[in-house]
Short mmCIF file of C-alpha atoms in Angstrom, two decimals:
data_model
loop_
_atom_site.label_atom_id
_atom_site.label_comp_id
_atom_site.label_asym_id
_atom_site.label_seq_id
_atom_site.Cartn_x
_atom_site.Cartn_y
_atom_site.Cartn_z
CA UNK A 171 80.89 52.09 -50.40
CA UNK A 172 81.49 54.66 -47.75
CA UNK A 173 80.45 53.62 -43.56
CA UNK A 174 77.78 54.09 -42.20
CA UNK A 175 79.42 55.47 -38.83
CA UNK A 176 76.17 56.99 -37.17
CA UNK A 177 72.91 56.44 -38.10
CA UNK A 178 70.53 59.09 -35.61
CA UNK A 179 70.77 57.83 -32.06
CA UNK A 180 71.19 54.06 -33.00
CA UNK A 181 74.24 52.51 -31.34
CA UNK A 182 77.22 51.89 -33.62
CA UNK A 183 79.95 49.03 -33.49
CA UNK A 184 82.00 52.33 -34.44
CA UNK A 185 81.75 53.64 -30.91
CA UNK A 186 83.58 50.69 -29.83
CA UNK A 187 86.84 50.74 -31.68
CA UNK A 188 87.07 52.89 -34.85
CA UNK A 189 90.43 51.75 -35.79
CA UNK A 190 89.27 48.21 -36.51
CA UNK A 191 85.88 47.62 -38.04
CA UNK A 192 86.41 50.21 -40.85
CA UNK A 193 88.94 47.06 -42.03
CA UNK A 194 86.72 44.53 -40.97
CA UNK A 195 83.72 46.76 -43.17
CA UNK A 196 86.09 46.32 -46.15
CA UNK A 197 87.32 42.94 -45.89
CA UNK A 198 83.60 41.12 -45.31
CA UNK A 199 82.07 43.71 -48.71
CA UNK A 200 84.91 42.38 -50.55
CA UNK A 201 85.64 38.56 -49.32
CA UNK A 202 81.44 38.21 -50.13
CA UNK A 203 82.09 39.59 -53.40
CA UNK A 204 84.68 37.59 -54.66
CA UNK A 205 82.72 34.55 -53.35
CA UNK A 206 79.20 35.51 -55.20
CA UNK A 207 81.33 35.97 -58.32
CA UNK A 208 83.07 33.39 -58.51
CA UNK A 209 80.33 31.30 -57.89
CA UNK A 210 78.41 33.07 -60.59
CA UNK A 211 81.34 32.75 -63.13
CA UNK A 212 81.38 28.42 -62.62
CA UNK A 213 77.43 28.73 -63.47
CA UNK A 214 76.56 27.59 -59.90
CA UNK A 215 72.95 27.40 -59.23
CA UNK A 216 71.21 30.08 -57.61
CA UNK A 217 70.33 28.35 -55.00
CA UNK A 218 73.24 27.86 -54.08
CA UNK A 219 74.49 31.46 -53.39
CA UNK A 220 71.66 31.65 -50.77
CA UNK A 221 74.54 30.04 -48.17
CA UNK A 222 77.04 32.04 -48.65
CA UNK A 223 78.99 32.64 -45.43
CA UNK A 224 81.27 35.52 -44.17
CA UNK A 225 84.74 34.40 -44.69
CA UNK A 226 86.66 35.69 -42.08
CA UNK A 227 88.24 32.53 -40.71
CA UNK A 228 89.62 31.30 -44.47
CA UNK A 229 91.92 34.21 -44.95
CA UNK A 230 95.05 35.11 -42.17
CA UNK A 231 94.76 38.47 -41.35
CA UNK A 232 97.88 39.42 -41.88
CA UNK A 233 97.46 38.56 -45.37
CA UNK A 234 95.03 41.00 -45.48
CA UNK A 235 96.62 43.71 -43.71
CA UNK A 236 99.29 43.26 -46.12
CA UNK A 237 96.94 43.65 -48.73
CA UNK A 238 95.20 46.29 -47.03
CA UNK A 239 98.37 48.71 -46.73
CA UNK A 240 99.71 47.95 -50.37
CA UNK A 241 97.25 47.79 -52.33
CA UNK A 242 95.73 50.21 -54.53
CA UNK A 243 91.83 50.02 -56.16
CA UNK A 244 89.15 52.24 -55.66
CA UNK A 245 87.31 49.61 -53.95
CA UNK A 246 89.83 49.38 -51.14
CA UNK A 247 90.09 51.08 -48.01
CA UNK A 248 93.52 52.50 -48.74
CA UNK A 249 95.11 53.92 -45.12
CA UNK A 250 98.84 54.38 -44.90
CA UNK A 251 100.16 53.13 -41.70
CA UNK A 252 101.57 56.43 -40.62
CA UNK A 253 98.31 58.09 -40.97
CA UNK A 254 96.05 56.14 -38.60
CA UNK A 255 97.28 52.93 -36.74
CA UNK A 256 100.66 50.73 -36.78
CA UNK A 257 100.22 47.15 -38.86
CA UNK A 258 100.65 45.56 -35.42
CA UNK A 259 98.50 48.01 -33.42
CA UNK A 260 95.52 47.01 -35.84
CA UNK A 261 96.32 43.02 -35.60
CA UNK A 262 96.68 43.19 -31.50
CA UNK A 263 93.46 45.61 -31.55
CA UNK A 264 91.80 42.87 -33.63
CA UNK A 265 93.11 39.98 -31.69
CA UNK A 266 91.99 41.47 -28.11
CA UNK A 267 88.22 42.03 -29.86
CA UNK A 268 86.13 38.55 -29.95
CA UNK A 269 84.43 37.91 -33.26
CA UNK A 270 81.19 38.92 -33.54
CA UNK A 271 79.84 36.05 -35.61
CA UNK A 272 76.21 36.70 -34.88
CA UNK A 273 76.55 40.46 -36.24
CA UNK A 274 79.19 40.19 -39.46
CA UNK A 275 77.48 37.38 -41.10
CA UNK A 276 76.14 38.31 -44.41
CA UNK A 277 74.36 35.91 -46.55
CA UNK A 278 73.59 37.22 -50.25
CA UNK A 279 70.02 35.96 -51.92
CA UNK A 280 70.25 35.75 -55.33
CA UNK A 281 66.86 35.71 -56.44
CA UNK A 282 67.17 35.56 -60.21
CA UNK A 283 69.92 34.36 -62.50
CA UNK A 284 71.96 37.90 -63.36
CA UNK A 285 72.45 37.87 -67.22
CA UNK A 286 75.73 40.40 -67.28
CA UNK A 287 78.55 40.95 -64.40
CA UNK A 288 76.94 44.96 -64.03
CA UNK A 289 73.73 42.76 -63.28
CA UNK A 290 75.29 40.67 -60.10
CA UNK A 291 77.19 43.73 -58.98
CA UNK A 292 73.94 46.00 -58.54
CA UNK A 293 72.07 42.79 -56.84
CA UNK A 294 74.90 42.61 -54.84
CA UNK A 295 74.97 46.46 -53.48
CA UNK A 296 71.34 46.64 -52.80
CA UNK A 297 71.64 43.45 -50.54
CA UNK A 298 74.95 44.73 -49.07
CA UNK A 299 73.45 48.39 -48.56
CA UNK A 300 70.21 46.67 -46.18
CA UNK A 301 73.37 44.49 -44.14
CA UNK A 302 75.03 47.54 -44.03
CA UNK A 303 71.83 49.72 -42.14
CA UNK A 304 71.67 46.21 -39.91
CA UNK A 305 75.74 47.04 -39.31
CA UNK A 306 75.95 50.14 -38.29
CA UNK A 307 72.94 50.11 -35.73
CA UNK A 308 73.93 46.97 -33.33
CA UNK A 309 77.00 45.16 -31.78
CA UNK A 310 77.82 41.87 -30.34
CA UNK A 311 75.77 42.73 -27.18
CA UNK A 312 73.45 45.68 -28.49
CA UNK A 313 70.89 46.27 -31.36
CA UNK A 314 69.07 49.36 -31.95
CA UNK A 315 65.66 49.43 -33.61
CA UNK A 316 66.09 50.83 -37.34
CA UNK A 317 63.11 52.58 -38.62
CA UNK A 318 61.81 51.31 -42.11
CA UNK A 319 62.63 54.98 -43.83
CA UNK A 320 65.80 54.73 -43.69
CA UNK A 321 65.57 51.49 -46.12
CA UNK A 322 64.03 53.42 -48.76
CA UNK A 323 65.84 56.69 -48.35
CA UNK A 324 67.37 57.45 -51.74
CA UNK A 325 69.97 59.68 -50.76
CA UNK A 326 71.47 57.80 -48.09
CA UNK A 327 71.43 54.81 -49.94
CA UNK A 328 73.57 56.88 -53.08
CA UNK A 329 76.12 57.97 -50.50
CA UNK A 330 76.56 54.50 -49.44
CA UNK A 331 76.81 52.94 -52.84
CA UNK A 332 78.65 55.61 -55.02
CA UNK A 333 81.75 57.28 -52.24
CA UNK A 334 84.41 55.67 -51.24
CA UNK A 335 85.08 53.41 -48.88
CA UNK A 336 87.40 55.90 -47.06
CA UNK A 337 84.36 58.16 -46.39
CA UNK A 338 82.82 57.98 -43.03
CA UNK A 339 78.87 58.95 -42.87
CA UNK A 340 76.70 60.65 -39.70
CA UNK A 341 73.28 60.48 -40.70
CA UNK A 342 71.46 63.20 -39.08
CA UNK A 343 73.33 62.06 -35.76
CA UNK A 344 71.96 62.78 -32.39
CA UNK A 345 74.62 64.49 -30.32
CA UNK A 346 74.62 65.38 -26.31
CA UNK A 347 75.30 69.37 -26.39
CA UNK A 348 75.95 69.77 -22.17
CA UNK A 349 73.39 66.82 -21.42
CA UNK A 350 71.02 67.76 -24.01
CA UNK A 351 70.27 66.18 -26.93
CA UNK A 352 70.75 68.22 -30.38
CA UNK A 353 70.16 66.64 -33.99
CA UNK A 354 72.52 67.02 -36.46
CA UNK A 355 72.58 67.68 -40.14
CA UNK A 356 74.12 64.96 -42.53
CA UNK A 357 77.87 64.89 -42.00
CA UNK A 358 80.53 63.16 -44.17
CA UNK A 359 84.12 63.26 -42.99
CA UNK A 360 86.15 62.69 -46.03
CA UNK A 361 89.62 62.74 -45.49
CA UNK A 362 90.90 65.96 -46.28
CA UNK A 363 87.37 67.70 -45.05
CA UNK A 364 84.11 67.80 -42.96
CA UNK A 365 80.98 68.46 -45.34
CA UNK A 366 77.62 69.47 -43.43
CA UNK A 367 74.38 68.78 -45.50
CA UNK A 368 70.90 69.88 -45.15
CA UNK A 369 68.34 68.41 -47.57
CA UNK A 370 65.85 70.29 -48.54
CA UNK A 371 63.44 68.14 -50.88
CA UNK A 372 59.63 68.36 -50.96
CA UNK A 373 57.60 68.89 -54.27
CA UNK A 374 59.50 68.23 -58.14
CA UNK A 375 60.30 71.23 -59.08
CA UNK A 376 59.96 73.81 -56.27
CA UNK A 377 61.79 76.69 -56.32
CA UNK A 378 62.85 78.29 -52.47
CA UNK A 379 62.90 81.75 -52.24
CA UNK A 380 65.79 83.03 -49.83
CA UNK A 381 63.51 86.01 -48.23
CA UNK A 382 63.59 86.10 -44.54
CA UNK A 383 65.82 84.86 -41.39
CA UNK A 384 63.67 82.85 -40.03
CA UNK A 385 61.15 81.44 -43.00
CA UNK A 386 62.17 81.44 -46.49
CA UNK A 387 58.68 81.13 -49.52
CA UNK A 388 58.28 78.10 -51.03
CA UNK A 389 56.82 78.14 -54.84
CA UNK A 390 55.32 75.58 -56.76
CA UNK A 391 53.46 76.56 -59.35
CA UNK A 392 50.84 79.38 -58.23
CA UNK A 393 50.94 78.18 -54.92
CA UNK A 394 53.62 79.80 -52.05
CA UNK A 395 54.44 78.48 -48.79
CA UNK A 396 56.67 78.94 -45.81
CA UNK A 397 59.27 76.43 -44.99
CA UNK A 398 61.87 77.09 -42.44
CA UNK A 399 65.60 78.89 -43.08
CA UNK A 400 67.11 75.77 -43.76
CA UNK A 401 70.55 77.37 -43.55
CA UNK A 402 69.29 77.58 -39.46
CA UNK A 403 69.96 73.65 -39.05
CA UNK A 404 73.72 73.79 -41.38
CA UNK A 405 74.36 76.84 -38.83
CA UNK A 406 74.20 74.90 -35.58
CA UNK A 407 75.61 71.96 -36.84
CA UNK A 408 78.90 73.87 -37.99
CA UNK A 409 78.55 75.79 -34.71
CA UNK A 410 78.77 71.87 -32.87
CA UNK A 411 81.53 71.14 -34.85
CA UNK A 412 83.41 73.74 -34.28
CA UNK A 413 83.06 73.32 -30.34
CA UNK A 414 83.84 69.72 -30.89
CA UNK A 415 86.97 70.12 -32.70
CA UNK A 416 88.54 73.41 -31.48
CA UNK A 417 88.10 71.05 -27.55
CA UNK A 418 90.46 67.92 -28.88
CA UNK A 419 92.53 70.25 -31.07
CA UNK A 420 91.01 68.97 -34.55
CA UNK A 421 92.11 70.58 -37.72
CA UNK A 422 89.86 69.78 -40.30
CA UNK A 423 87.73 72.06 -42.46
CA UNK A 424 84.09 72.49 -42.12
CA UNK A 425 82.74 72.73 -45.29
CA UNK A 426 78.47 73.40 -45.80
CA UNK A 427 76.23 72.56 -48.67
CA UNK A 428 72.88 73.10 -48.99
CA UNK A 429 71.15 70.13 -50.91
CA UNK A 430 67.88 69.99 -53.32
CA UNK A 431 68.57 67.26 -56.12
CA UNK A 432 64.38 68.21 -57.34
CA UNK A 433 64.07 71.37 -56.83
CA UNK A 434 65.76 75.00 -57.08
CA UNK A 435 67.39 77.71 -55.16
CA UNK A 436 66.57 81.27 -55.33
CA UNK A 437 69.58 83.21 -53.47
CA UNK A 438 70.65 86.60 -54.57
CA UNK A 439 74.68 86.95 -53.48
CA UNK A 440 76.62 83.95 -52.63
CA UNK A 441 76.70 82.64 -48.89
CA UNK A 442 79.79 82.39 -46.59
CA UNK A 443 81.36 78.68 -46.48
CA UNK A 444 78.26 77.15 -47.96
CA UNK A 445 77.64 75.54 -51.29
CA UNK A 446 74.04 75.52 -52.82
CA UNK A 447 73.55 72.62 -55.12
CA UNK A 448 70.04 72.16 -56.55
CA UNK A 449 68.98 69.86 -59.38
CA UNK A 450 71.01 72.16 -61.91
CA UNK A 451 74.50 71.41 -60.34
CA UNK A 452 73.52 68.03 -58.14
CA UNK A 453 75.00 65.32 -60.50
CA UNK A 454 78.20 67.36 -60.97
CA UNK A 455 79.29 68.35 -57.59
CA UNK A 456 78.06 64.44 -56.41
CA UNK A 457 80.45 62.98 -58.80
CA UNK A 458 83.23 65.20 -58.31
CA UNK A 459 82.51 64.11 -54.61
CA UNK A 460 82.65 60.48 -55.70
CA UNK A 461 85.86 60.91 -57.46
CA UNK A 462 88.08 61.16 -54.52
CA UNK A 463 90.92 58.55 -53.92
CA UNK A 464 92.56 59.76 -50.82
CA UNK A 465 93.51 57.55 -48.08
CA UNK A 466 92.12 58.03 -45.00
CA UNK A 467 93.52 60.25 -42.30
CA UNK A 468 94.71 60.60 -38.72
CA UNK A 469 92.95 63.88 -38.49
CA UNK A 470 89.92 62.62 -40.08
CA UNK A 471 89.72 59.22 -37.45
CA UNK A 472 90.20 61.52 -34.76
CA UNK A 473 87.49 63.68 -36.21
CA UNK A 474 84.91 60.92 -35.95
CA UNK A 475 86.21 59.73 -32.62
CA UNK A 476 85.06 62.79 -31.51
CA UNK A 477 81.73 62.88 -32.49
CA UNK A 478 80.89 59.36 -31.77
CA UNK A 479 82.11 60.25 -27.98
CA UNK A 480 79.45 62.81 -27.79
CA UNK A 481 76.69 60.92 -29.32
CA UNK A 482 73.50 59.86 -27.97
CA UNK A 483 72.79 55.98 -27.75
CA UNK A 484 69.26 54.44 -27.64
CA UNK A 485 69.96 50.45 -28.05
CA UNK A 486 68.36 47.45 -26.65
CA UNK A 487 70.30 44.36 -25.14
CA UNK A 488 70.33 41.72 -28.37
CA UNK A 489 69.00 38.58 -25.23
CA UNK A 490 65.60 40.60 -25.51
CA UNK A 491 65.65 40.79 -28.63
CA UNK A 492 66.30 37.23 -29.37
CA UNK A 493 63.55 36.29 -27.20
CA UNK A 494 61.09 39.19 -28.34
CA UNK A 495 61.52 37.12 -31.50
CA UNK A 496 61.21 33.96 -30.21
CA UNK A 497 57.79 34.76 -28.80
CA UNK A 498 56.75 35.74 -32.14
CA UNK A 499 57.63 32.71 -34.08
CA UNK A 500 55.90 31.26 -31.31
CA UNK A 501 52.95 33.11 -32.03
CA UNK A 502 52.92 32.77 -35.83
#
């Protein structure tokens, strides 16, 4: 699964130390997998998987740094210690962090008896993708309000299933450009590369004419319509980028793709640094994204480090909160 680093302007655990909780990310998806499956392979009853608990405290850590630096599955979040933090520099960061028991808990409902192991795994990613939106928008002391579209947002919920867990995720992130706030396209920093994406998905089968500057025709069917230059939005998000990174001395390319997965592009030529994948070419350039086992990078942490030091924070303090929804269980 890749991490959720930035979801709009919600506040991110991220933003608080990115060398450990991309670990900590890995360690609670798998230790809660290996639990639900086991259970599932003695024939336990459902009911009982409702309890589940994070297991954090039942494995040493070092054991799982260990495992952490030497091991090598796709599921794993594979970082050699030259490239991003010492073995000790990640246990002392870890130790000098308090455990956020309130926010790492995650407590898988089965709801039906899976008949196959492909069945459990699938229940279990759909349950870990919803912890995973509740993740990446609060911290021990913070919580940020997520808004119900992003639960049933298709294509945010295959690039959190289907890439890799080295693959770190800015959902149309909300950065400060000198003290003003600027939106940002969908950025994935991979480890060898920055890729910029710009939906653009209305009606099945619509075809976008590439016509103007400013306003490119929309056709479906009989029927045309103006939607705006789409490649305006992957233009100013590079152009961020570039400020960003070219200020802390970050070498990383900026690569741009412009996204329909139901409809088509109509573009005479070929356009400079940017990729145009419609439904035609969608499921092959997604899985040749998907395919990538790299480890992750210095130059890629640093990358993210960057942008989560610019970004915009709207967050509430989790006391009101807690009593917000105490007065409504009151109320009920």
């Amino acid at each position: 699964m890749a991490q959720l680093v930035k979801l709009q302007d919600y506040t991110s655990r991220y933003q608080i130390d990115l060398a450990r909780y991309p670990t900590q990310f890995v360690r609670l998806k798998k230790n809660q997998w290996d639990r639900v499956k086991h259970q599932w392979e003695q024939g336990d009853e459902v009911d009982d998987w409702q309890h589940i608990e994070e297991a954090e405290e039942e494995k040493p850590r070092f054991s799982f740094v260990r495992k952490f630096f030497t091991k090598k599955e796709p599921s794993a979040l594979e970082v050699a210690p030259e490239e991003i933090v010492g073995e000790q520099e990640l246990l002392a960061s870890e130790d000098e962090i308090p455990d956020e028991e309130t926010t790492l808990t995650f407590n898988p409902k089965i709801v039906y008896a899976p008949q196959t192991i492909k069945e459990l795994r699938q229940m279990f990613m759909n349950q870990f993708f919803h912890f995973q939106l509740k993740w990446a928008s609060s911290t021990l002391r913070e919580k940020s309000y997520v808004d119900p579209k992003f639960m049933r947002d298709s294509f945010l919920r295959t690039v959190l299933l289907r890439l890799p867990d080295t693959y770190l995720v800015f959902y149309y992130p909300i950065i400060k450009v000198k003290k003003a706030p600027i939106e940002l396209a969908i950025i994935i920093i991979t480890p060898t590369e920055c890729i910029c994406i710009n939906k653009l998905e209305q009606e099945d089968q619509a075809v976008y004419v590439a016509d103007g500057d400013r306003f490119w025709t929309k056709k479906v069917g009989k029927k045309d319509s103006k939607v705006l230059n789409p490649f305006i939005s992957l233009n100013r998000t590079e152009a961020v980028l570039e400020q960003l990174f070219d200020s802390e001395n970050i070498t990383i390319p900026i690569r741009k793709v412009l996204l329909s997965r139901n409809g088509y592009f109509d573009y005479p030529g070929t356009a400079f640094n940017t990729r145009l994948i419609d439904k035609r070419s969608y499921t092959e350039w997604f899985d040749q994204l998907a395919r990538s086992a790299s480890p992750m990078k210095h130059m890629q942490i640093r990358a993210a480090q960057t942008l989560l030091a610019q970004a915009q924070i709207t967050s509430f303090n989790r006391n009101i909160w807690q009593t917000d929804e105490e007065e409504q269980d009151g109320q009920v």
